[in-house]
Amino acid sequence: MKRYFTQFLTLLLLHGLLLSGVANAQQADISARIHEEGTKNSKVLSTVQILTDVYGPRLTGSPQLKASGEWAAKQMVEWGLENPTQDPWNFGFPGWSNDRATGHILSPVKDNLVFEVLAWSPSTNGAVRGKAVSMVLPDRPTQAELDTYLSGIRSRISGNIVFYGKPAEPGVDMDPPAKRASSDMIKQRVNPYPDPNARPQGFPGRPGGMPQVQPKPDALPPGAVAEQVNKFLMDNGAVVRVNDAGFAHSRIRAFSFGRGDYDVNKTVPTVVMRNEDFGRIVRLTQGGHDVELEFDIRNNTHPEGATQYNTTAEIVGTDKKDEVIIIGGHLDSWHSATGATDNATGVAVMMEAARIIKALGLKPRRTIRVALWTGEEQGLLGSQAYVAKHFGSAENPKPAWSKFGGYFNHDTGTGRIRAMTVFGPPETANILRGITGQFSFWGMEGVSATASRNIGGSDHTSFNNAGLPGVGTTLDPIEYGSHTWHTNFDTFERVIEADLQQGAIVIATTVYELAMRDELLPRFAPDKMPKPPAPRN
């Protein structure tokens, strides 16, 4: 009897190994098919081209953004996805767009000016002329210092064009950031067993933080200074305000993040001018020249933009279709260019990943949903609203919260996916690391786990904040932080097709494998769930 039992166990083990081998072979075949479809029949570049050339820019609240979401939903349905939705949320402010803007030096020389209009600032009253007035506040002024300075300059403001601040001195960059991140740097970031003595390495090309400054007693908060300066310029008749872009090579970043009100009635017409023109004009005024300028700025506001929409469509699952995995990126952009690397690339990668799965006729067990967010650039507003509406949070979960299989986000440019970060315990990262290890030949170096529920960076943190497994992708920097992030350089020409194909293949393979697993990604146990951050004021 014992002999027969031993034989039975041996046969059972061999059967299990055979099934495992068959499963691995099937998955390898599917991975190969995904790779072939994602390279030979890729639609990722054409999707970026339509989002940029046809619908860019896509500022939150603008007609272009709404039209781009409607187009994306229609395109995904044509690829075979189902249940397209335009899911509304309350932005609460009108949209804004610029029709045209021109600026010229009239004297003592004649030249065209290069600038971008600041979003949610008003139009000029037709073509307006005025003299350039340089306005340089005391460093971190107290209320008394600010009042004294403004009183001294008041008589020069009416009917003129105010150049705010000193010209920046970007100089010549003798050590430009690398476009590809080194394997060692990525490995250090995702190593589950980091060397405690290793010094953290910076990530090339990413936007840096503000330099540290010493406290100054009684200094006004920057927001209070900005509010008082805006009111001063309006009350005293400035016709245009000019800010310095502050970058070399005519790069301009004209975004209004942090204003909070998006009210054209609370500021004067405002432009962000390339550093080369801003510096020239200020130097002329400092040399005793009267510089006469002309601006003609025509903007629109869109009241209907107070309601915004997140675009979704689905590959409906089979036996586990009530469990959902979401892939997505933000559809909105800033307005200085056409929003290519921020974030038509991310949207196109996620749409393409879903297209690949449908084109191959794969039948995922779980539902795979594509979500294209709006309001990301104003503070992840669209994804936060969506998570609250459909999932709730760990503290106040809705029914869908317990059946959620993860959200994968693509943002920060055109580069290859080099790593991932997931909200969850270490075993969650281990599962993703096991799936994505097959892409090591592409420089995919691993997956790390995070326990942070802070909101910031991009839309995956809206899911982290709710206690759900949000997955952020780490990309090669290429030119994102150094050139394209929120700038007038963010155009179709800055896109690398092969990198986007890699991203779509990585996402399609990873998400399909997760959709076929017996179990959802592991979560923090209720007693181990990290506490959410305190509400912001």
Coordinates of C-alpha atoms in Angstrom, one line a residue:
M1 CA 0.0 0.0 0.0
K2 CA 2.8 2.4 0.9
R3 CA 4.4 1.7 -2.5
Y4 CA 1.2 2.6 -4.4
F5 CA 0.9 5.8 -2.3
T6 CA 4.4 6.8 -3.2
Q7 CA 3.8 6.2 -6.8
F8 CA 0.6 8.3 -6.6
L9 CA 2.5 11.2 -5.1
T10 CA 5.2 10.9 -7.8
L11 CA 2.6 11.0 -10.5
L12 CA 0.8 13.9 -8.9
L13 CA 4.1 15.8 -8.7
L14 CA 4.9 15.1 -12.3
H15 CA 1.4 16.2 -13.4
G16 CA 1.8 19.4 -11.5
L17 CA 5.2 20.1 -13.1
L18 CA 3.7 19.3 -16.5
L19 CA 0.9 21.7 -15.9
S20 CA 3.2 24.3 -14.7
G21 CA 5.4 23.9 -17.7
V22 CA 2.4 24.1 -20.0
A23 CA 1.2 27.2 -18.2
N24 CA 4.7 28.8 -18.5
A25 CA 4.9 27.9 -22.2
Q26 CA 1.5 29.4 -22.8
Q27 CA 2.5 32.6 -21.1
A28 CA 5.7 32.7 -23.0
D29 CA 3.8 32.3 -26.2
I30 CA 1.4 35.1 -25.2
S31 CA 4.3 37.4 -24.2
A32 CA 5.9 36.8 -27.6
R33 CA 2.6 37.5 -29.4
I34 CA 2.2 40.8 -27.4
H35 CA 5.7 41.8 -28.4
E36 CA 5.1 41.1 -32.0
E37 CA 1.8 42.9 -32.1
G38 CA 3.2 45.9 -30.2
T39 CA 6.1 46.3 -32.6
K40 CA 4.8 45.2 -36.1
N41 CA 1.3 46.7 -35.8
S42 CA 1.8 49.5 -33.3
K43 CA -0.6 52.4 -33.3
V44 CA 1.1 54.2 -30.4
L45 CA 2.8 56.9 -32.5
S46 CA -0.3 57.7 -34.5
T47 CA -2.3 58.1 -31.3
V48 CA 0.2 60.6 -30.0
Q49 CA 0.1 62.4 -33.3
I50 CA -3.7 62.8 -33.1
L51 CA -3.7 63.9 -29.5
T52 CA -1.0 66.5 -30.2
D53 CA -1.5 67.8 -33.7
V54 CA -5.3 67.6 -33.7
Y55 CA -6.3 68.1 -30.1
G56 CA -3.3 69.8 -28.4
P57 CA -3.0 71.7 -26.2
R58 CA -5.5 70.1 -23.8
L59 CA -5.8 72.5 -20.9
T60 CA -8.3 71.5 -18.2
G61 CA -11.6 73.0 -18.9
S62 CA -10.9 73.7 -22.6
P63 CA -12.9 72.5 -25.5
Q64 CA -9.8 70.7 -26.9
L65 CA -9.6 68.6 -23.8
K66 CA -13.2 67.5 -24.0
A67 CA -12.9 66.7 -27.7
S68 CA -9.8 64.7 -27.1
G69 CA -11.6 62.5 -24.5
E70 CA -14.5 61.9 -26.8
W71 CA -12.1 61.0 -29.6
A72 CA -10.2 58.6 -27.4
A73 CA -13.4 56.8 -26.3
K74 CA -14.5 56.4 -29.9
Q75 CA -11.1 55.1 -30.9
M76 CA -11.0 52.5 -28.1
V77 CA -14.5 51.3 -29.1
E78 CA -13.3 50.9 -32.7
W79 CA -10.5 48.7 -31.3
G80 CA -13.1 46.5 -29.5
L81 CA -13.2 47.9 -26.0
E82 CA -16.6 48.3 -24.4
N83 CA -18.5 50.5 -21.9
P84 CA -17.1 53.9 -23.0
T85 CA -17.9 56.6 -20.5
Q86 CA -17.3 60.3 -19.9
D87 CA -17.4 60.3 -16.1
P88 CA -18.1 63.8 -14.8
W89 CA -16.5 65.6 -11.9
N90 CA -16.7 69.1 -10.6
F91 CA -13.7 71.3 -11.5
G92 CA -15.6 74.4 -10.3
F93 CA -13.8 76.9 -12.5
P94 CA -14.3 78.0 -16.1
G95 CA -12.0 76.7 -18.8
W96 CA -9.6 79.0 -20.6
S97 CA -7.9 79.1 -24.0
N98 CA -5.8 81.5 -26.0
D99 CA -6.8 82.6 -29.5
R100 CA -3.7 84.7 -30.4
A101 CA -1.0 86.7 -28.8
T102 CA 1.6 89.1 -30.3
G103 CA 4.2 91.3 -28.8
H104 CA 6.8 93.7 -30.2
I105 CA 9.5 96.2 -29.2
L106 CA 8.6 99.5 -30.9
S107 CA 11.6 101.5 -29.7
P108 CA 14.5 102.1 -29.2
V109 CA 14.8 99.1 -31.5
K110 CA 12.2 97.0 -33.4
D111 CA 11.8 93.3 -32.8
N112 CA 9.3 90.5 -32.3
L113 CA 9.0 89.1 -28.8
V114 CA 8.8 85.4 -27.9
F115 CA 6.4 84.6 -25.0
E116 CA 3.5 82.4 -23.8
V117 CA 0.4 83.8 -22.2
L118 CA -0.2 82.7 -18.6
A119 CA -3.3 80.5 -18.3
W120 CA -6.4 82.0 -16.7
S121 CA -5.2 85.6 -17.3
P122 CA -7.4 88.1 -19.1
S123 CA -7.1 89.6 -22.6
T124 CA -5.7 93.0 -23.3
N125 CA -8.1 95.7 -24.4
G126 CA -7.1 95.3 -28.1
A127 CA -3.6 96.2 -29.0
V128 CA -2.1 98.1 -26.1
R129 CA 1.1 100.1 -25.9
G130 CA 3.2 101.2 -23.0
K131 CA 6.7 101.6 -21.6
A132 CA 8.6 98.8 -19.9
V133 CA 8.9 99.3 -16.1
S134 CA 11.2 97.0 -14.1
M135 CA 9.7 95.8 -10.8
V136 CA 12.1 94.1 -8.4
L137 CA 10.7 93.5 -4.9
P138 CA 12.8 93.3 -1.8
D139 CA 13.9 89.8 -1.0
R140 CA 11.2 88.0 1.0
P141 CA 9.7 91.3 2.1
T142 CA 7.9 92.1 5.3
Q143 CA 4.6 93.9 5.0
A144 CA 6.3 97.2 5.8
E145 CA 9.0 96.6 3.2
L146 CA 6.4 95.6 0.6
D147 CA 4.3 98.7 1.3
T148 CA 7.3 101.0 1.0
Y149 CA 8.4 99.5 -2.3
L150 CA 5.0 99.6 -3.9
S151 CA 4.4 103.1 -2.8
G152 CA 7.6 104.2 -4.4
I153 CA 6.8 102.6 -7.8
R154 CA 3.1 103.4 -7.9
S155 CA 3.4 106.5 -10.1
R156 CA 5.1 104.6 -12.9
I157 CA 2.6 101.8 -13.3
S158 CA -0.5 103.2 -15.0
G159 CA -0.7 102.5 -18.7
N160 CA 2.6 100.6 -18.7
I161 CA 4.0 97.1 -19.0
V162 CA 5.6 95.7 -15.9
F163 CA 8.6 93.4 -16.0
Y164 CA 8.4 91.5 -12.8
G165 CA 11.7 90.4 -11.1
K166 CA 15.3 90.3 -12.1
P167 CA 16.3 88.5 -15.2
A168 CA 17.6 85.0 -14.5
E169 CA 21.1 84.0 -15.5
P170 CA 20.8 80.4 -16.8
G171 CA 24.3 80.5 -18.3
V172 CA 25.7 77.7 -20.3
D173 CA 25.1 74.1 -19.2
M174 CA 28.5 72.4 -19.4
D175 CA 27.3 69.1 -17.9
P176 CA 23.8 68.4 -19.3
P177 CA 21.8 65.5 -17.7
A178 CA 21.9 62.1 -19.2
K179 CA 19.0 61.0 -21.4
R180 CA 19.1 57.4 -20.2
A181 CA 19.3 56.4 -16.6
S182 CA 22.1 54.0 -15.7
S183 CA 21.2 50.5 -14.6
D184 CA 23.0 51.0 -11.3
M185 CA 20.9 54.1 -10.5
I186 CA 17.6 52.3 -11.3
K187 CA 18.7 49.2 -9.4
Q188 CA 19.5 51.3 -6.3
R189 CA 16.0 52.8 -6.4
V190 CA 14.2 49.4 -6.6
N191 CA 16.6 47.2 -4.6
P192 CA 14.4 45.5 -1.9
Y193 CA 17.5 45.1 0.3
P194 CA 19.3 48.4 -0.1
D195 CA 22.8 49.1 1.2
P196 CA 22.2 51.3 4.3
N197 CA 25.6 53.0 3.6
A198 CA 24.9 53.8 0.0
R199 CA 24.4 57.5 -0.9
P200 CA 21.2 58.1 -2.9
Q201 CA 21.7 59.1 -6.5
G202 CA 19.8 61.8 -8.2
F203 CA 17.6 61.1 -11.2
P204 CA 18.9 62.9 -14.3
G205 CA 16.6 65.3 -16.0
R206 CA 13.9 65.5 -13.4
P207 CA 12.6 68.8 -12.1
G208 CA 14.5 69.8 -9.0
G209 CA 13.4 71.2 -5.7
M210 CA 13.7 74.8 -4.6
P211 CA 16.9 75.8 -2.9
Q212 CA 16.9 76.1 0.9
V213 CA 16.7 79.6 2.3
Q214 CA 17.3 80.9 5.8
P215 CA 14.2 82.0 7.7
K216 CA 13.5 85.7 7.8
P217 CA 11.5 87.1 10.7
D218 CA 8.1 88.6 9.7
A219 CA 8.6 87.8 6.0
L220 CA 5.3 87.6 4.2
P221 CA 4.3 84.2 2.8
P222 CA 4.9 84.0 -1.0
G223 CA 1.2 83.6 -1.6
A224 CA 0.4 86.8 0.3
V225 CA 3.0 88.7 -1.7
A226 CA 1.7 87.4 -5.0
E227 CA -1.9 88.3 -4.1
Q228 CA -0.9 91.9 -3.0
V229 CA 1.2 92.4 -6.2
N230 CA -1.7 91.3 -8.4
K231 CA -4.1 93.7 -6.7
F232 CA -1.5 96.5 -6.9
L233 CA -1.0 96.1 -10.6
M234 CA -4.8 95.9 -11.2
D235 CA -5.6 98.9 -9.0
N236 CA -2.9 101.0 -10.6
G237 CA -3.6 100.4 -14.2
A238 CA -0.8 98.1 -15.5
V239 CA -1.8 97.0 -19.0
V240 CA 0.4 93.8 -19.1
R241 CA 2.6 91.9 -16.6
V242 CA 5.7 90.1 -18.0
N243 CA 7.4 87.3 -16.1
D244 CA 10.8 85.9 -17.0
A245 CA 10.8 82.3 -18.2
G246 CA 14.3 82.0 -16.7
F247 CA 15.6 79.2 -19.0
A248 CA 18.2 79.2 -21.8
H249 CA 17.5 78.6 -25.5
S250 CA 14.0 80.2 -25.5
R251 CA 12.5 77.6 -23.3
I252 CA 9.3 78.8 -21.6
R253 CA 7.2 77.2 -18.8
A254 CA 4.0 79.1 -18.5
F255 CA 1.8 77.3 -16.0
S256 CA -0.5 78.5 -13.2
F257 CA -0.2 75.7 -10.8
G258 CA -0.9 76.8 -7.2
R259 CA -3.0 79.9 -8.0
G260 CA -6.1 78.0 -6.8
D261 CA -8.7 80.5 -8.0
Y262 CA -8.4 80.4 -11.9
D263 CA -10.2 83.7 -12.0
V264 CA -9.3 86.0 -14.9
N265 CA -10.7 88.9 -12.9
K266 CA -8.0 88.6 -10.2
T267 CA -5.0 89.5 -12.3
V268 CA -3.8 91.6 -15.2
P269 CA -3.0 90.2 -18.7
T270 CA 0.2 88.2 -18.0
V271 CA 2.8 86.6 -20.2
V272 CA 5.9 84.5 -19.6
M273 CA 8.7 85.8 -21.9
R274 CA 11.8 84.0 -23.0
N275 CA 14.8 84.9 -20.9
E276 CA 16.7 86.3 -23.8
D277 CA 14.0 89.0 -24.6
F278 CA 13.2 89.6 -20.9
G279 CA 16.9 90.3 -20.1
R280 CA 17.4 92.5 -23.1
I281 CA 14.5 94.8 -22.3
V282 CA 15.4 95.1 -18.6
R283 CA 19.0 95.9 -19.5
L284 CA 17.8 98.6 -21.9
T285 CA 15.7 100.2 -19.1
Q286 CA 18.7 100.0 -16.7
G287 CA 20.8 101.7 -19.4
G288 CA 18.4 104.7 -19.4
H289 CA 16.4 103.9 -22.5
D290 CA 12.7 104.3 -22.7
V291 CA 11.5 100.9 -24.1
E292 CA 8.1 101.1 -25.8
L293 CA 6.2 97.9 -26.4
E294 CA 3.0 96.7 -27.9
F295 CA 0.9 93.6 -27.0
D296 CA -2.3 92.1 -28.4
I297 CA -3.6 89.2 -26.4
R298 CA -6.9 87.5 -27.0
N299 CA -8.1 84.8 -24.6
N300 CA -11.4 83.0 -24.0
T301 CA -13.1 81.6 -20.9
H302 CA -15.4 78.6 -21.1
P303 CA -18.0 78.4 -18.4
E304 CA -18.9 74.8 -19.4
G305 CA -15.4 73.8 -18.3
A306 CA -16.5 73.9 -14.7
T307 CA -17.6 70.2 -15.3
Q308 CA -14.8 68.0 -16.4
Y309 CA -14.8 64.3 -17.5
N310 CA -12.6 61.3 -17.1
T311 CA -12.7 59.1 -20.1
T312 CA -12.9 55.3 -19.6
A313 CA -13.4 52.1 -21.6
E314 CA -13.0 48.4 -20.8
I315 CA -12.0 45.0 -21.8
V316 CA -14.6 43.1 -19.9
G317 CA -13.4 40.1 -18.0
T318 CA -14.7 36.5 -17.9
D319 CA -15.2 34.6 -14.6
K320 CA -13.7 37.5 -12.5
K321 CA -15.1 40.4 -14.5
D322 CA -16.3 42.2 -11.3
E323 CA -12.7 42.6 -10.3
V324 CA -11.0 45.5 -12.1
I325 CA -7.5 46.5 -13.0
I326 CA -7.1 50.0 -14.3
I327 CA -4.4 51.4 -16.6
G328 CA -4.2 55.1 -17.4
G329 CA -2.5 58.5 -17.6
H330 CA -3.6 62.1 -17.6
L331 CA -5.1 63.5 -20.8
D332 CA -4.9 67.1 -19.8
S333 CA -1.8 69.3 -20.5
W334 CA -0.6 72.8 -20.2
H335 CA -1.0 75.1 -23.1
S336 CA 2.5 76.3 -24.2
A337 CA 2.8 73.5 -26.6
T338 CA 0.8 70.5 -27.7
G339 CA 1.3 68.3 -24.6
A340 CA 3.3 65.4 -26.2
T341 CA 5.5 64.1 -23.4
D342 CA 3.1 65.4 -20.8
N343 CA 1.1 63.4 -21.3
A344 CA 0.0 62.3 -24.8
T345 CA 2.7 59.7 -24.5
G346 CA 1.3 58.1 -21.4
V347 CA -2.2 58.1 -22.7
A348 CA -1.1 56.5 -26.0
V349 CA 0.9 53.8 -24.2
M350 CA -2.1 52.8 -22.1
M351 CA -4.5 52.9 -25.0
E352 CA -2.1 50.8 -27.0
A353 CA -1.6 48.2 -24.3
A354 CA -5.4 47.7 -24.3
R355 CA -5.5 47.6 -28.1
I356 CA -2.8 44.9 -28.2
I357 CA -4.8 42.7 -25.8
K358 CA -7.9 43.0 -27.9
A359 CA -6.1 42.6 -31.2
L360 CA -4.7 39.2 -30.0
G361 CA -8.2 38.0 -28.9
L362 CA -7.0 37.4 -25.4
K363 CA -9.7 36.9 -22.8
P364 CA -8.5 38.2 -19.4
R365 CA -10.4 36.9 -16.4
R366 CA -10.6 40.3 -14.7
T367 CA -11.9 43.4 -16.4
I368 CA -9.1 45.8 -17.7
R369 CA -10.2 49.4 -17.7
V370 CA -8.4 52.3 -19.4
A371 CA -8.8 55.6 -17.6
L372 CA -7.7 58.9 -19.0
W373 CA -7.7 61.6 -16.3
T374 CA -8.4 65.3 -16.5
G375 CA -7.3 68.0 -14.0
E376 CA -4.0 66.2 -13.2
E377 CA -2.1 69.4 -13.8
Q378 CA -4.2 71.3 -11.3
G379 CA -3.4 68.8 -8.5
L380 CA -4.6 65.2 -9.6
L381 CA -8.2 66.5 -9.3
G382 CA -9.8 64.1 -11.8
S383 CA -8.3 60.9 -10.5
Q384 CA -9.0 61.9 -6.9
A385 CA -12.6 62.5 -7.7
Y386 CA -12.9 59.2 -9.5
V387 CA -11.4 57.2 -6.7
A388 CA -13.6 58.8 -4.1
K389 CA -16.7 58.3 -6.3
H390 CA -16.1 54.7 -7.3
F391 CA -13.9 53.1 -4.6
G392 CA -13.9 55.2 -1.4
S393 CA -11.0 54.6 0.9
A394 CA -9.6 52.1 3.3
E395 CA -11.4 53.9 6.1
N396 CA -14.7 54.3 4.2
P397 CA -14.6 51.6 1.4
K398 CA -17.2 51.2 -1.3
P399 CA -18.1 47.7 -2.6
A400 CA -15.6 48.1 -5.5
W401 CA -12.7 48.8 -3.1
S402 CA -12.2 45.2 -2.1
K403 CA -12.4 44.0 -5.8
F404 CA -9.7 46.3 -7.1
G405 CA -6.7 44.7 -8.8
G406 CA -4.3 47.7 -9.1
Y407 CA -3.9 50.9 -11.1
F408 CA -0.9 51.4 -13.5
N409 CA 0.1 54.9 -14.3
H410 CA 2.2 56.3 -17.2
D411 CA 3.5 59.9 -17.0
T412 CA 6.9 61.8 -17.1
G413 CA 7.7 61.6 -20.7
T414 CA 8.7 59.5 -23.7
G415 CA 11.3 57.2 -22.1
R416 CA 11.3 53.4 -21.6
I417 CA 9.8 51.9 -18.5
R418 CA 12.8 51.1 -16.3
A419 CA 11.1 50.3 -12.9
M420 CA 7.9 50.4 -11.0
T421 CA 6.7 51.4 -7.5
V422 CA 3.6 49.9 -6.0
F423 CA 1.7 50.8 -2.8
G424 CA 1.5 47.6 -0.8
P425 CA 3.5 45.1 1.3
P426 CA 6.8 43.7 0.0
E427 CA 5.0 40.6 -1.4
T428 CA 3.1 42.9 -3.8
A429 CA 6.3 44.2 -5.3
N430 CA 7.6 40.6 -5.4
I431 CA 4.7 39.5 -7.6
L432 CA 5.2 42.4 -10.0
R433 CA 9.0 41.9 -10.0
G434 CA 8.4 38.3 -11.0
I435 CA 6.3 39.3 -14.0
T436 CA 8.4 42.2 -15.2
G437 CA 11.7 40.3 -14.9
Q438 CA 11.3 39.1 -18.4
F439 CA 12.0 42.6 -19.6
S440 CA 15.5 42.9 -18.1
F441 CA 16.9 42.9 -21.6
W442 CA 15.1 46.3 -22.1
G443 CA 16.6 47.7 -18.9
M444 CA 13.6 47.0 -16.7
E445 CA 15.4 46.7 -13.3
G446 CA 12.7 45.8 -10.8
V447 CA 9.8 46.9 -8.6
S448 CA 9.8 48.5 -5.2
A449 CA 7.1 48.8 -2.6
T450 CA 5.9 51.9 -0.8
A451 CA 3.7 52.5 2.2
S452 CA 3.2 56.2 1.6
R453 CA -0.4 57.4 1.1
N454 CA 0.7 61.0 0.3
I455 CA -0.8 62.5 -2.8
G456 CA 1.6 64.0 -5.3
G457 CA 3.6 63.4 -8.4
S458 CA 1.0 61.7 -10.6
D459 CA -2.4 60.0 -10.6
H460 CA -1.3 56.6 -9.1
T461 CA -1.0 58.4 -5.7
S462 CA -4.7 59.1 -5.8
F463 CA -5.1 55.3 -5.5
N464 CA -2.3 55.0 -2.9
N465 CA -4.1 57.7 -0.8
A466 CA -7.2 55.5 -0.7
G467 CA -5.2 52.5 0.4
L468 CA -5.3 50.8 -3.0
P469 CA -2.4 49.4 -5.0
G470 CA -1.3 52.2 -7.3
V471 CA 1.6 51.5 -9.5
G472 CA 3.9 54.3 -10.7
T473 CA 6.3 53.7 -13.6
T474 CA 9.8 55.1 -13.6
L475 CA 10.9 56.1 -17.1
D476 CA 14.2 57.1 -18.7
P477 CA 14.4 60.9 -18.3
I478 CA 15.3 61.6 -22.0
E479 CA 14.5 65.4 -22.1
Y480 CA 11.6 65.5 -19.8
G481 CA 12.8 67.6 -16.8
S482 CA 15.5 69.3 -18.8
H483 CA 13.4 70.4 -21.8
T484 CA 9.8 69.4 -22.2
W485 CA 8.1 69.4 -18.8
H486 CA 5.3 72.0 -19.1
T487 CA 7.2 74.0 -21.7
N488 CA 6.8 75.3 -25.3
F489 CA 9.1 72.4 -26.4
D490 CA 6.6 69.7 -25.5
T491 CA 5.7 68.7 -29.1
F492 CA 5.4 65.6 -31.2
E493 CA 9.0 66.0 -32.3
R494 CA 10.3 65.1 -28.8
V495 CA 8.7 61.6 -28.9
I496 CA 10.6 58.3 -29.3
E497 CA 8.4 55.7 -30.9
A498 CA 10.4 52.6 -29.9
D499 CA 10.3 53.7 -26.2
L500 CA 6.6 54.0 -26.3
Q501 CA 6.2 50.6 -27.9
Q502 CA 8.3 49.1 -25.1
G503 CA 6.0 50.8 -22.5
A504 CA 2.9 49.4 -24.2
I505 CA 4.3 45.9 -24.4
V506 CA 5.5 46.0 -20.7
I507 CA 2.1 47.2 -19.5
A508 CA 0.0 44.8 -21.7
T509 CA 2.0 41.8 -20.6
T510 CA 2.1 42.7 -16.9
V511 CA -1.6 43.6 -16.7
Y512 CA -2.7 40.6 -18.6
E513 CA -0.8 38.3 -16.3
L514 CA -2.3 40.0 -13.3
A515 CA -5.8 39.7 -14.8
M516 CA -5.3 35.9 -15.2
R517 CA -4.0 35.2 -11.6
D518 CA -6.2 33.4 -9.2
E519 CA -5.8 36.1 -6.5
L520 CA -5.7 39.9 -6.5
L521 CA -2.5 41.7 -5.7
P522 CA -1.9 41.5 -1.9
R523 CA -2.9 44.5 0.2
F524 CA -1.9 45.7 3.6
A525 CA -3.8 43.9 6.3
P526 CA -6.3 46.2 8.0
D527 CA -4.2 46.4 11.1
K528 CA -1.1 47.2 9.0
M529 CA -2.7 49.8 6.7
P530 CA -0.6 53.0 6.8
K531 CA -2.5 56.0 8.1
P532 CA -3.6 58.6 5.6
P533 CA -1.8 62.0 5.7
A534 CA -3.5 64.8 7.5
P535 CA -5.8 66.9 5.4
R536 CA -4.1 69.9 3.8
N537 CA -5.2 73.4 4.6

